[in-house]
GROMACS .gro file of C-alpha atoms in nm:
model
  169
    1UNK     CA    1   0.196  -3.005   0.039
    2UNK     CA    2  -0.061  -2.885   0.298
    3UNK     CA    3  -0.229  -2.583   0.331
    4UNK     CA    4   0.012  -2.414   0.622
    5UNK     CA    5   0.317  -2.465   0.400
    6UNK     CA    6   0.146  -2.331   0.086
    7UNK     CA    7   0.053  -2.025   0.253
    8UNK     CA    8   0.371  -1.971   0.393
    9UNK     CA    9   0.553  -2.001   0.056
   10UNK     CA   10   0.264  -1.776  -0.116
   11UNK     CA   11   0.231  -1.521   0.166
   12UNK     CA   12   0.592  -1.463   0.144
   13UNK     CA   13   0.631  -1.435  -0.246
   14UNK     CA   14   0.340  -1.165  -0.206
   15UNK     CA   15   0.437  -1.006   0.085
   16UNK     CA   16   0.819  -0.979  -0.103
   17UNK     CA   17   0.701  -0.856  -0.433
   18UNK     CA   18   0.426  -0.580  -0.269
   19UNK     CA   19   0.717  -0.466  -0.036
   20UNK     CA   20   0.970  -0.442  -0.291
   21UNK     CA   21   0.724  -0.206  -0.507
   22UNK     CA   22   0.625  -0.003  -0.229
   23UNK     CA   23   1.014   0.067  -0.149
   24UNK     CA   24   1.080   0.151  -0.459
   25UNK     CA   25   0.835   0.374  -0.492
   26UNK     CA   26   0.924   0.555  -0.206
   27UNK     CA   27   1.304   0.591  -0.273
   28UNK     CA   28   1.271   0.658  -0.650
   29UNK     CA   29   1.114   0.963  -0.501
   30UNK     CA   30   1.481   1.092  -0.487
   31UNK     CA   31   1.510   1.144  -0.874
   32UNK     CA   32   1.225   1.419  -0.804
   33UNK     CA   33   0.921   1.194  -0.796
   34UNK     CA   34   0.881   1.119  -1.178
   35UNK     CA   35   0.959   0.750  -1.136
   36UNK     CA   36   0.738   0.679  -0.833
   37UNK     CA   37   0.447   0.829  -1.037
   38UNK     CA   38   0.577   0.615  -1.327
   39UNK     CA   39   0.537   0.310  -1.118
   40UNK     CA   40   0.232   0.393  -0.911
   41UNK     CA   41   0.065   0.459  -1.231
   42UNK     CA   42   0.202   0.170  -1.422
   43UNK     CA   43   0.034  -0.056  -1.133
   44UNK     CA   44  -0.299   0.130  -1.157
   45UNK     CA   45  -0.263   0.037  -1.538
   46UNK     CA   46  -0.203  -0.351  -1.457
   47UNK     CA   47  -0.497  -0.353  -1.203
   48UNK     CA   48  -0.735  -0.168  -1.444
   49UNK     CA   49  -0.662  -0.403  -1.747
   50UNK     CA   50  -0.707  -0.660  -1.489
   51UNK     CA   51  -1.052  -0.550  -1.379
   52UNK     CA   52  -1.117  -0.474  -1.752
   53UNK     CA   53  -1.010  -0.847  -1.864
   54UNK     CA   54  -1.313  -0.974  -1.583
   55UNK     CA   55  -1.594  -0.692  -1.732
   56UNK     CA   56  -1.562  -0.847  -2.083
   57UNK     CA   57  -1.656  -1.148  -1.918
   58UNK     CA   58  -1.954  -1.051  -1.703
   59UNK     CA   59  -1.739  -1.086  -1.367
   60UNK     CA   60  -1.693  -0.764  -1.230
   61UNK     CA   61  -1.864  -0.762  -0.898
   62UNK     CA   62  -1.707  -1.131  -0.872
   63UNK     CA   63  -1.364  -0.993  -0.938
   64UNK     CA   64  -1.398  -0.678  -0.730
   65UNK     CA   65  -1.471  -0.888  -0.439
   66UNK     CA   66  -1.188  -1.143  -0.486
   67UNK     CA   67  -0.944  -0.831  -0.461
   68UNK     CA   68  -1.088  -0.618  -0.209
   69UNK     CA   69  -1.029  -0.839   0.085
   70UNK     CA   70  -0.647  -0.781   0.024
   71UNK     CA   71  -0.651  -0.502  -0.211
   72UNK     CA   72  -0.795  -0.241   0.051
   73UNK     CA   73  -0.473  -0.281   0.249
   74UNK     CA   74  -0.258  -0.347  -0.072
   75UNK     CA   75  -0.356  -0.048  -0.247
   76UNK     CA   76  -0.354   0.161   0.087
   77UNK     CA   77   0.000   0.080   0.119
   78UNK     CA   78   0.085   0.132  -0.244
   79UNK     CA   79  -0.059   0.505  -0.226
   80UNK     CA   80   0.123   0.566   0.134
   81UNK     CA   81   0.479   0.471  -0.018
   82UNK     CA   82   0.378   0.657  -0.315
   83UNK     CA   83   0.345   0.993  -0.149
   84UNK     CA   84   0.589   0.914   0.096
   85UNK     CA   85   0.878   0.932  -0.232
   86UNK     CA   86   0.669   1.238  -0.333
   87UNK     CA   87   0.692   1.405   0.007
   88UNK     CA   88   1.086   1.333  -0.042
   89UNK     CA   89   1.067   1.477  -0.441
   90UNK     CA   90   0.939   1.772  -0.304
   91UNK     CA   91   1.169   1.800  -0.014
   92UNK     CA   92   1.459   1.819  -0.270
   93UNK     CA   93   1.260   2.067  -0.547
   94UNK     CA   94   1.121   2.282  -0.283
   95UNK     CA   95   1.340   2.276   0.016
   96UNK     CA   96   1.212   2.613   0.141
   97UNK     CA   97   1.434   2.820   0.360
   98UNK     CA   98   1.671   2.550   0.464
   99UNK     CA   99   1.953   2.373   0.244
  100UNK     CA  100   1.833   2.056   0.054
  101UNK     CA  101   2.012   1.790   0.291
  102UNK     CA  102   1.906   1.981   0.608
  103UNK     CA  103   1.533   1.976   0.501
  104UNK     CA  104   1.583   1.623   0.378
  105UNK     CA  105   1.687   1.524   0.736
  106UNK     CA  106   1.450   1.696   0.919
  107UNK     CA  107   1.142   1.662   0.727
  108UNK     CA  108   1.218   1.316   0.528
  109UNK     CA  109   1.208   1.102   0.855
  110UNK     CA  110   0.865   1.153   0.858
  111UNK     CA  111   0.831   1.039   0.449
  112UNK     CA  112   1.056   0.733   0.563
  113UNK     CA  113   0.819   0.609   0.870
  114UNK     CA  114   0.511   0.617   0.623
  115UNK     CA  115   0.687   0.446   0.371
  116UNK     CA  116   0.847   0.153   0.724
  117UNK     CA  117   0.460   0.144   0.824
  118UNK     CA  118   0.382   0.049   0.425
  119UNK     CA  119   0.574  -0.210   0.446
  120UNK     CA  120   0.382  -0.315   0.732
  121UNK     CA  121   0.062  -0.224   0.557
  122UNK     CA  122   0.240  -0.526   0.323
  123UNK     CA  123   0.263  -0.784   0.528
  124UNK     CA  124  -0.081  -0.764   0.675
  125UNK     CA  125  -0.162  -0.732   0.296
  126UNK     CA  126   0.009  -1.054   0.215
  127UNK     CA  127  -0.142  -1.250   0.488
  128UNK     CA  128  -0.488  -1.173   0.389
  129UNK     CA  129  -0.407  -1.186   0.014
  130UNK     CA  130  -0.204  -1.551   0.109
  131UNK     CA  131  -0.513  -1.713   0.323
  132UNK     CA  132  -0.806  -1.494   0.356
  133UNK     CA  133  -0.890  -1.445  -0.026
  134UNK     CA  134  -0.899  -1.819  -0.065
  135UNK     CA  135  -1.069  -1.897   0.237
  136UNK     CA  136  -1.390  -1.701   0.235
  137UNK     CA  137  -1.506  -1.839  -0.087
  138UNK     CA  138  -1.826  -1.600  -0.134
  139UNK     CA  139  -1.870  -1.240  -0.266
  140UNK     CA  140  -2.072  -1.105  -0.039
  141UNK     CA  141  -1.852  -1.226   0.236
  142UNK     CA  142  -1.570  -1.121   0.038
  143UNK     CA  143  -1.765  -0.736   0.033
  144UNK     CA  144  -1.805  -0.778   0.401
  145UNK     CA  145  -1.429  -0.804   0.516
  146UNK     CA  146  -1.318  -0.566   0.277
  147UNK     CA  147  -1.585  -0.348   0.417
  148UNK     CA  148  -1.496  -0.446   0.785
  149UNK     CA  149  -1.060  -0.414   0.679
  150UNK     CA  150  -1.119  -0.063   0.522
  151UNK     CA  151  -1.340   0.043   0.854
  152UNK     CA  152  -1.046  -0.096   1.086
  153UNK     CA  153  -0.766   0.118   0.884
  154UNK     CA  154  -1.008   0.403   0.873
  155UNK     CA  155  -1.028   0.395   1.251
  156UNK     CA  156  -0.652   0.357   1.239
  157UNK     CA  157  -0.546   0.616   1.093
  158UNK     CA  158  -0.833   0.920   1.213
  159UNK     CA  159  -0.757   0.807   1.552
  160UNK     CA  160  -0.494   0.607   1.664
  161UNK     CA  161  -0.150   0.753   1.776
  162UNK     CA  162  -0.292   1.102   1.700
  163UNK     CA  163  -0.356   1.193   2.041
  164UNK     CA  164  -0.152   1.469   2.226
  165UNK     CA  165   0.115   1.487   1.879
  166UNK     CA  166   0.174   1.749   1.642
  167UNK     CA  167   0.059   1.594   1.303
  168UNK     CA  168   0.150   1.830   1.082
  169UNK     CA  169   0.501   1.879   0.961
   0.00000   0.00000   0.00000
């Protein structure tokens, strides 16, 4: 039907899929983190199997370039969602001096904020996967784009929003 319409439908599907997995990885932290670890591990196994299939036919470099355009952002979102879920699990299992609900109320907000930020990353990853992955059709260009994306996220998480704030607990 055309690039714009196809892009919108594809990016919407990707965003929905990835954000549901991220939200699950976060929310399953309430079950002591065990399902969170299983879900993140399961997604890692699928990724590993996908790469192994391409490695068997000599396409490792091309496969990783193809995945890297959106994978940097998408995997970052999954790791952050899982980490936020494990933080919730930590607050339930080891609440410290506070009662569990108070500990979750006080310290769980930050974990929830991380999960919301991860959903925003999933939105960016869907745009990258739905459009840029198809538009950049050479492997060196894909790696260059991925490197720029990784540098951008590194800069954001290291420098943006940290000045004048207490970043611990």
